């Protein structure tokens, strides 16, 4: 599992968004994307710890 720095992730996703006509949508999109990836990683860690516990 690769650990990406959060700031790099936000920066990269804003680059991916490109020149948005509505920057606020881009910000909202980035926020949800980063949040989703964060929670996805947390769930992955939780599953791994449960597997190791048994």
PDB file of C-alpha atoms in Angstrom:
ATOM      1  CA  UNK A   1       0.000   0.000   0.000  1.00  0.00           C
ATOM      2  CA  UNK A   2       1.562   3.283  -1.074  1.00  0.00           C
ATOM      3  CA  UNK A   3       1.404   6.186   1.345  1.00  0.00           C
ATOM      4  CA  UNK A   4       0.896   9.446  -0.528  1.00  0.00           C
ATOM      5  CA  UNK A   5       1.309  12.773   1.280  1.00  0.00           C
ATOM      6  CA  UNK A   6      -2.041  14.547   1.619  1.00  0.00           C
ATOM      7  CA  UNK A   7      -0.758  17.880   0.263  1.00  0.00           C
ATOM      8  CA  UNK A   8       0.629  16.171  -2.837  1.00  0.00           C
ATOM      9  CA  UNK A   9      -2.738  14.471  -3.370  1.00  0.00           C
ATOM     10  CA  UNK A  10      -4.636  17.767  -3.144  1.00  0.00           C
ATOM     11  CA  UNK A  11      -2.135  19.453  -5.464  1.00  0.00           C
ATOM     12  CA  UNK A  12      -2.307  16.619  -7.998  1.00  0.00           C
ATOM     13  CA  UNK A  13      -6.114  16.499  -8.001  1.00  0.00           C
ATOM     14  CA  UNK A  14      -6.298  20.268  -8.589  1.00  0.00           C
ATOM     15  CA  UNK A  15      -3.922  19.794 -11.552  1.00  0.00           C
ATOM     16  CA  UNK A  16      -6.170  16.978 -12.853  1.00  0.00           C
ATOM     17  CA  UNK A  17      -9.131  19.320 -12.648  1.00  0.00           C
ATOM     18  CA  UNK A  18      -7.370  21.648 -15.091  1.00  0.00           C
ATOM     19  CA  UNK A  19      -8.608  25.159 -15.782  1.00  0.00           C
ATOM     20  CA  UNK A  20     -12.125  24.949 -14.377  1.00  0.00           C
ATOM     21  CA  UNK A  21     -14.733  27.494 -15.446  1.00  0.00           C
ATOM     22  CA  UNK A  22     -16.157  27.264 -11.899  1.00  0.00           C
ATOM     23  CA  UNK A  23     -13.256  26.887  -9.406  1.00  0.00           C
ATOM     24  CA  UNK A  24     -15.659  26.305  -6.485  1.00  0.00           C
ATOM     25  CA  UNK A  25     -16.860  23.044  -8.089  1.00  0.00           C
ATOM     26  CA  UNK A  26     -13.236  22.030  -8.438  1.00  0.00           C
ATOM     27  CA  UNK A  27     -12.634  22.720  -4.737  1.00  0.00           C
ATOM     28  CA  UNK A  28     -15.731  20.743  -3.706  1.00  0.00           C
ATOM     29  CA  UNK A  29     -14.730  17.882  -6.016  1.00  0.00           C
ATOM     30  CA  UNK A  30     -11.203  17.836  -4.573  1.00  0.00           C
ATOM     31  CA  UNK A  31     -12.523  17.932  -1.011  1.00  0.00           C
ATOM     32  CA  UNK A  32     -14.803  14.934  -1.543  1.00  0.00           C
ATOM     33  CA  UNK A  33     -12.164  13.056  -3.507  1.00  0.00           C
ATOM     34  CA  UNK A  34      -9.524  13.528  -0.799  1.00  0.00           C
ATOM     35  CA  UNK A  35     -12.046  12.646   1.943  1.00  0.00           C
ATOM     36  CA  UNK A  36     -13.137   9.520   0.079  1.00  0.00           C
ATOM     37  CA  UNK A  37      -9.545   8.357  -0.463  1.00  0.00           C
ATOM     38  CA  UNK A  38      -8.764   9.049   3.210  1.00  0.00           C
ATOM     39  CA  UNK A  39     -11.724   6.990   4.441  1.00  0.00           C
ATOM     40  CA  UNK A  40     -10.919   4.264   1.931  1.00  0.00           C
ATOM     41  CA  UNK A  41      -7.413   4.039   3.406  1.00  0.00           C
ATOM     42  CA  UNK A  42      -8.826   3.971   6.953  1.00  0.00           C
ATOM     43  CA  UNK A  43     -11.163   1.089   6.034  1.00  0.00           C
ATOM     44  CA  UNK A  44      -8.242  -0.752   4.426  1.00  0.00           C
ATOM     45  CA  UNK A  45      -6.140  -0.324   7.580  1.00  0.00           C
ATOM     46  CA  UNK A  46      -9.062  -1.485   9.731  1.00  0.00           C
ATOM     47  CA  UNK A  47      -9.549  -4.620   7.618  1.00  0.00           C
ATOM     48  CA  UNK A  48      -5.818  -5.384   7.822  1.00  0.00           C
ATOM     49  CA  UNK A  49      -5.772  -5.003  11.611  1.00  0.00           C
ATOM     50  CA  UNK A  50      -8.835  -7.262  11.959  1.00  0.00           C
ATOM     51  CA  UNK A  51      -7.180  -9.907   9.776  1.00  0.00           C
ATOM     52  CA  UNK A  52      -3.959  -9.696  11.832  1.00  0.00           C
ATOM     53  CA  UNK A  53      -5.916  -9.956  15.112  1.00  0.00           C
ATOM     54  CA  UNK A  54      -7.319 -13.395  14.231  1.00  0.00           C
TER      55      UNK A  54
END
